[in-house]
CSV table of C-alpha atoms and ligand atoms in Angstrom, one decimal:
chain,number,residue,atom,x,y,z
A,1,MET,CA,-10.0,64.2,7.5
A,2,ALA,CA,-12.3,65.8,5.5
A,3,ASN,CA,-16.1,63.9,6.6
A,4,THR,CA,-17.7,64.1,3.3
A,5,GLY,CA,-20.6,62.0,4.2
A,6,SER,CA,-23.7,63.7,3.0
A,7,ARG,CA,-24.7,63.1,6.9
A,8,PRO,CA,-25.2,65.8,9.5
A,9,GLU,CA,-22.9,64.5,12.6
A,10,ALA,CA,-25.1,62.2,15.2
A,11,SER,CA,-24.3,61.9,18.9
A,12,GLY,CA,-25.0,59.2,21.2
A,13,ASP,CA,-23.9,55.9,21.5
A,14,ARG,CA,-25.2,54.3,18.6
A,15,THR,CA,-23.7,56.7,16.8
A,16,VAL,CA,-22.0,54.5,13.4
A,17,GLU,CA,-18.4,56.7,12.4
A,18,ILE,CA,-16.8,54.4,9.2
A,19,PHE,CA,-13.2,55.1,7.7
A,20,HIS,CA,-14.8,54.7,3.8
A,21,ILE,CA,-13.3,54.5,1.2
A,22,GLU,CA,-15.2,55.2,-2.5
A,23,GLY,CA,-16.1,51.7,-4.0
A,24,ARG,CA,-14.7,49.9,-1.5
A,25,ARG,CA,-15.8,46.7,1.2
A,26,SER,CA,-17.5,50.3,3.5
A,27,PHE,CA,-20.2,50.1,1.6
A,28,ARG,CA,-21.8,47.4,3.2
A,29,ILE,CA,-21.7,48.7,6.9
A,30,VAL,CA,-23.2,52.6,5.0
A,31,TRP,CA,-25.9,49.9,3.6
A,32,LEU,CA,-26.4,48.4,6.2
A,33,CYS,CA,-27.6,52.1,7.9
A,34,GLU,CA,-29.6,52.5,5.2
A,35,GLU,CA,-31.0,50.2,6.0
A,36,LEU,CA,-31.7,49.6,9.5
A,37,SER,CA,-31.6,53.5,9.7
A,38,ILE,CA,-28.9,53.7,12.3
A,39,PRO,CA,-27.2,57.1,12.5
A,40,TYR,CA,-24.1,57.3,11.3
A,41,VAL,CA,-20.9,59.6,9.9
A,42,LEU,CA,-17.9,58.9,7.0
A,43,ARG,CA,-14.5,59.9,7.0
A,44,PHE,CA,-12.8,60.4,4.1
A,45,LYS,CA,-11.6,62.3,1.6
A,46,GLN,CA,-14.1,63.0,-1.4
A,47,GLY,CA,-12.9,61.6,-4.7
A,48,ASP,CA,-9.0,61.3,-3.4
A,49,LEU,CA,-8.7,56.9,-2.9
A,50,TYR,CA,-4.8,57.5,-1.3
A,51,ALA,CA,-5.7,60.2,1.5
A,52,SER,CA,-9.5,58.7,2.5
A,53,LEU,CA,-6.5,55.0,3.0
A,54,HIS,CA,-3.9,57.7,4.9
A,55,GLY,CA,-6.8,58.9,7.1
A,56,ILE,CA,-7.7,55.7,7.8
A,57,ARG,CA,-4.0,55.1,8.9
A,58,GLU,CA,-4.1,57.6,10.7
A,59,ALA,CA,-7.6,56.7,12.3
A,60,TYR,CA,-6.2,52.8,13.3
A,61,PRO,CA,-2.8,51.9,11.5
A,62,LEU,CA,-2.9,48.5,13.0
A,63,MET,CA,-4.7,47.4,10.4
A,64,PRO,CA,-5.1,50.2,8.0
A,65,VAL,CA,-8.1,49.2,5.6
A,66,ALA,CA,-11.9,50.3,4.2
A,67,PRO,CA,-13.7,49.4,6.7
A,68,VAL,CA,-12.2,50.7,9.8
A,69,VAL,CA,-15.7,51.5,12.7
A,70,ARG,CA,-15.5,52.9,16.1
A,71,TYR,CA,-18.6,52.1,17.0
A,72,ARG,CA,-19.2,52.3,21.6
A,73,ASP,CA,-16.2,53.2,21.3
A,74,ARG,CA,-14.1,50.5,20.3
A,75,PHE,CA,-12.4,49.9,16.8
A,76,ILE,CA,-13.4,47.2,14.9
A,77,VAL,CA,-11.5,45.3,11.2
A,78,GLU,CA,-14.5,42.8,8.7
A,79,SER,CA,-17.0,43.8,7.5
A,80,GLY,CA,-18.5,41.7,8.7
A,81,ALA,CA,-18.3,41.4,11.6
A,82,ILE,CA,-18.8,45.6,12.1
A,83,VAL,CA,-22.2,43.6,9.8
A,84,GLU,CA,-23.0,41.4,12.9
A,85,ILE,CA,-22.3,42.9,15.9
A,86,LEU,CA,-24.4,46.4,14.3
A,87,LEU,CA,-27.5,43.0,13.7
A,88,GLU,CA,-27.4,42.3,17.4
A,89,HIS,CA,-26.7,45.6,18.8
A,90,GLU,CA,-29.2,47.9,16.4
A,91,GLY,CA,-31.3,45.2,14.2
A,92,GLY,CA,-33.9,43.9,16.5
A,93,GLY,CA,-33.8,41.4,14.6
A,94,ARG,CA,-33.7,42.5,11.3
A,95,LEU,CA,-31.8,41.4,8.2
A,96,ARG,CA,-31.3,38.3,10.1
A,97,PRO,CA,-33.6,35.5,9.7
A,98,PRO,CA,-33.7,33.8,13.6
A,99,PRO,CA,-32.3,30.1,13.6
A,100,ASP,CA,-35.6,28.5,13.7
A,101,SER,CA,-36.5,30.2,9.9
A,102,PRO,CA,-36.0,27.7,6.6
A,103,ASP,CA,-33.9,30.9,5.8
A,104,TYR,CA,-31.2,30.4,8.9
A,105,PHE,CA,-28.5,28.0,6.6
A,106,ALA,CA,-28.8,30.5,3.6
A,107,HIS,CA,-28.0,33.6,5.2
A,108,THR,CA,-25.4,32.2,7.8
A,109,GLN,CA,-23.7,30.4,4.8
A,110,TRP,CA,-24.2,33.8,2.1
A,111,MET,CA,-22.9,36.1,5.3
A,112,HIS,CA,-19.5,34.1,5.4
A,113,PHE,CA,-20.0,32.9,1.6
A,114,ALA,CA,-19.1,37.0,0.9
A,115,GLU,CA,-15.5,37.0,2.3
A,116,GLY,CA,-14.8,33.7,2.5
A,117,ALA,CA,-14.7,32.2,-0.9
A,118,GLN,CA,-16.3,34.8,-3.1
A,119,LEU,CA,-13.8,37.8,-2.4
A,120,ALA,CA,-11.1,35.3,-2.0
A,121,ARG,CA,-10.7,33.7,-4.8
A,122,MET,CA,-12.4,36.4,-7.1
A,123,LEU,CA,-8.8,38.2,-5.9
A,124,SER,CA,-6.2,35.5,-5.3
A,125,GLU,CA,-6.5,34.7,-8.5
A,126,ARG,CA,-6.3,37.9,-10.0
A,127,MET,CA,-3.5,38.2,-8.3
A,128,ALA,CA,-2.4,35.3,-8.9
A,129,ALA,CA,-2.5,36.5,-13.5
A,130,VAL,CA,0.1,39.4,-12.0
A,131,ALA,CA,2.4,38.1,-10.1
A,132,ILE,CA,3.4,34.8,-13.6
A,133,GLY,CA,2.0,37.9,-15.3
A,134,VAL,CA,-0.4,36.4,-17.2
A,135,ASN,CA,-3.2,38.5,-18.4
A,136,PRO,CA,-5.6,37.9,-16.2
A,137,ASP,CA,-8.4,36.9,-18.8
A,138,ALA,CA,-5.7,33.9,-19.8
A,139,MET,CA,-6.1,32.0,-15.8
A,140,PRO,CA,-7.3,28.6,-15.6
A,141,LEU,CA,-11.2,29.0,-15.0
A,142,GLY,CA,-10.5,26.7,-12.6
A,143,TYR,CA,-12.0,22.8,-11.0
A,144,ARG,CA,-15.8,24.2,-11.8
A,145,GLY,CA,-15.3,25.8,-14.5
A,146,SER,CA,-16.7,24.5,-17.7
A,147,GLN,CA,-13.8,24.8,-19.8
A,148,ALA,CA,-10.0,22.7,-20.1
A,149,PRO,CA,-7.3,25.4,-18.4
A,150,SER,CA,-6.9,27.8,-20.5
A,151,ALA,CA,-3.3,27.7,-21.7
A,152,HIS,CA,-3.2,29.1,-25.2
A,153,LYS,CA,-2.6,32.7,-24.6
A,154,THR,CA,0.2,31.9,-21.8
A,155,GLU,CA,3.8,31.0,-22.7
A,156,THR,CA,5.2,27.7,-22.2
A,157,ALA,CA,7.6,29.2,-18.6
A,158,THR,CA,4.2,29.4,-16.9
A,159,VAL,CA,1.5,27.1,-18.2
A,160,ALA,CA,2.5,24.8,-15.5
A,161,ASN,CA,2.3,27.3,-13.2
A,162,LEU,CA,-1.3,27.2,-14.2
A,163,GLN,CA,-1.9,24.1,-14.5
A,164,SER,CA,-2.8,23.6,-10.3
A,165,PHE,CA,-4.7,26.4,-10.0
A,166,ALA,CA,-7.2,24.3,-12.9
A,167,PHE,CA,-7.9,22.0,-10.4
A,168,THR,CA,-9.4,24.5,-8.1
A,169,VAL,CA,-12.3,26.3,-7.4
A,170,GLY,CA,-11.7,29.6,-9.7
A,171,PRO,CA,-14.2,33.1,-10.3
A,172,GLN,CA,-16.3,30.9,-12.7
A,173,GLY,CA,-16.9,28.3,-10.1
A,174,ILE,CA,-18.1,30.8,-7.4
A,175,PHE,CA,-21.0,32.9,-10.1
A,176,ASP,CA,-21.3,29.7,-11.8
A,177,PHE,CA,-22.7,28.5,-7.8
A,178,GLN,CA,-24.0,31.3,-6.8
A,179,GLU,CA,-26.9,31.4,-9.9
A,180,ASP,CA,-27.8,28.3,-8.3
A,181,HIS,CA,-28.4,29.2,-5.6
A,182,LEU,CA,-30.3,32.9,-7.4
A,183,ARG,CA,-32.4,30.2,-9.5
A,184,ARG,CA,-34.1,28.8,-6.6
A,185,PHE,CA,-34.5,31.7,-4.6
A,186,ARG,CA,-35.4,34.9,-4.1
A,187,TYR,CA,-31.8,36.8,-2.1
A,188,PHE,CA,-28.7,35.4,-0.9
A,189,GLY,CA,-30.4,35.2,2.0
A,190,GLY,CA,-33.3,32.9,1.0
A,191,CYS,CA,-36.6,34.3,1.0
A,192,GLU,CA,-36.5,37.1,1.7
A,193,PHE,CA,-33.8,40.2,1.9
A,194,SER,CA,-30.7,39.4,4.8
A,195,ALA,CA,-27.7,41.2,5.1
A,196,ALA,CA,-25.9,38.8,3.2
A,197,ASP,CA,-27.2,40.5,0.5
A,198,ILE,CA,-25.8,42.9,2.0
A,199,MET,CA,-22.3,41.0,1.9
A,200,MET,CA,-22.3,39.2,-1.0
A,201,HIS,CA,-23.4,42.7,-3.4
A,202,TRP,CA,-19.4,44.2,-3.3
A,203,GLY,CA,-17.5,41.0,-5.5
A,204,ILE,CA,-20.8,41.0,-8.0
A,205,ARG,CA,-20.5,44.8,-8.3
A,206,VAL,CA,-17.1,44.3,-8.9
A,207,SER,CA,-17.0,41.5,-11.4
A,208,ARG,CA,-15.8,42.1,-14.3
A,209,LEU,CA,-13.6,44.6,-12.2
A,210,MET,CA,-11.5,41.9,-10.8
A,211,SER,CA,-12.6,39.0,-12.4
A,212,TRP,CA,-13.5,39.8,-15.6
A,213,ILE,CA,-16.6,38.2,-14.7
A,214,ASP,CA,-19.5,39.7,-16.3
A,215,THR,CA,-22.7,39.0,-14.8
A,216,ASP,CA,-24.8,39.9,-17.3
A,217,THR,CA,-23.8,36.6,-18.3
A,218,TYR,CA,-25.9,34.8,-15.4
A,219,PRO,CA,-29.8,36.1,-15.9
A,220,GLU,CA,-30.2,35.2,-12.4
A,221,ILE,CA,-27.3,36.9,-11.1
A,222,SER,CA,-28.4,40.0,-13.4
A,223,ARG,CA,-32.0,39.7,-11.6
A,224,TRP,CA,-30.8,40.1,-8.2
A,225,ARG,CA,-28.9,42.8,-8.4
A,226,LYS,CA,-31.5,44.6,-9.7
A,227,LEU,CA,-33.0,44.2,-7.2
A,228,VAL,CA,-31.4,44.8,-4.7
A,229,GLU,CA,-30.2,48.2,-5.8
A,230,GLU,CA,-33.9,49.8,-5.6
A,231,ARG,CA,-33.8,49.3,-2.8
A,232,PRO,CA,-34.3,52.5,-1.0
A,233,ALA,CA,-31.4,52.2,1.3
A,234,PHE,CA,-29.3,50.9,-0.9
A,235,VAL,CA,-29.7,54.4,-3.7
A,236,ARG,CA,-29.4,56.7,-0.1
A,237,ALA,CA,-25.8,54.1,0.8
A,238,ASP,CA,-24.6,54.7,-2.9
A,239,ARG,CA,-24.7,58.7,-2.6
A,240,ALA,CA,-24.1,59.1,0.9
A,241,ALA,CA,-20.8,56.4,0.4
A,242,THR,CA,-20.1,58.2,-2.9
A,243,PRO,CA,-21.9,62.4,-3.2
A,244,GLY,CA,-20.0,62.5,-6.8
A,245,GLY,CA,-22.1,58.8,-8.9
A,246,ALA,CA,-21.4,55.7,-8.3
A,247,ASP,CA,-20.0,53.8,-12.5
A,248,GLU,CA,-21.3,50.2,-12.7
A,249,PHE,CA,-18.5,49.0,-10.9
A,250,GLY,CA,-19.8,51.4,-7.2
A,251,GLN,CA,-16.4,53.7,-9.1
A,252,PRO,CA,-16.6,56.7,-8.1
A,253,LEU,CA,-17.0,58.8,-11.3
A,254,GLY,CA,-13.6,60.8,-12.6
A,255,ILE,CA,-11.1,59.4,-10.8
A,256,PRO,CA,-9.1,56.5,-13.5
A,257,TYR,CA,-8.8,52.5,-11.4
A,258,PRO,CA,-5.8,52.2,-9.4
A,259,PHE,CA,-6.2,48.6,-11.4
A,260,ALA,CA,-5.7,47.1,-15.1
A,261,ALA,CA,-10.1,47.7,-15.6
A,262,GLY,CA,-10.8,43.9,-18.0
A,263,PRO,CA,-12.2,43.9,-20.9
A,264,SER,CA,-16.0,43.4,-20.5
A,265,SER,CA,-16.2,39.2,-20.4
A,266,ARG,CA,-13.4,36.1,-20.5
A,267,PRO,CA,-13.2,34.7,-24.5
B,1,GSH,N1,-11.8,41.4,5.1
B,1,GSH,C1,-11.5,42.6,5.0
B,1,GSH,C2,-11.8,43.3,4.0
B,1,GSH,C3,-10.6,44.9,3.8
B,1,GSH,C4,-10.1,45.5,2.9
B,1,GSH,O1,-8.9,44.5,1.8
B,1,GSH,N2,-10.9,46.1,2.1
B,1,GSH,C5,-9.3,46.7,1.6
B,1,GSH,C6,-10.4,47.6,0.7
B,1,GSH,S1,-12.0,47.3,-0.6
B,1,GSH,C7,-8.3,47.9,1.9
B,1,GSH,O2,-8.1,48.6,2.7
B,1,GSH,N3,-7.8,47.4,0.9
B,1,GSH,C8,-6.3,48.0,0.6
B,1,GSH,C9,-6.0,47.1,2.1
B,1,GSH,O3,-5.4,46.2,1.8
B,1,GSH,O4,-4.2,47.6,2.4
B,1,GSH,C10,-13.8,43.7,4.9
B,1,GSH,O5,-14.8,42.6,4.4
B,1,GSH,O6,-13.6,44.0,5.6
């Protein structure tokens, strides 16, 4: 696969080889490497999501997802695990508050929340909607949502299926929870920016595409997003990870989305 990363190929044990797809979770690792000045090389085919995925399949056929990294001669998957390993080996105490810090609980919670609840629930709602053949916008907002199940747009046959989602935490509940935290803290990491902010960012950036949640309606999430996207390391990572430019969702410019994109917000 072509190496189209913006950095020259580095050498030595510390280099992280990142198997990447533009607009995908592998961005988190690029951003972390930029924050911590960890040498990295990017493996992907610019402008071709499927060729990039194919390259990952060739490199690591057992679990061909983005990100896969090769670090210290080992392949690693799971962005949260990769972040933890790099913090431990390369962080020197940065971007992770120590256990006795007041920020430790928040940092640890959001490090896990990003994949454990945020994206799992965003994705499951989207996939359920696709599976039962309804517009994702017609899915109930979930237990924490402020509205009753919105069955009005669905056919009778699917309404019963939809009701069960009304008693689970849906994407709106996820975003309400995030907003509540950011009302009290500057960052997901607490008072200071941490790796938890890197983990949480991707799901928020794609929220309108994936779950049709418009974060413009969440003032604190919008405030936080602007703050972290102004970081020089974020800007460098964005340039390296999407060399042809990215839209507001971090998706590479000029490439059609491989899935149906939603409207700007729920009704
Ligand atoms: N929990 C994993 C998720 C990895 C993942 O599913 N990545 C997506 C791209 S964002 C992917 O490779 N999808 C292709 C597939 O699922 O086959 C992580 O955080 O690394």
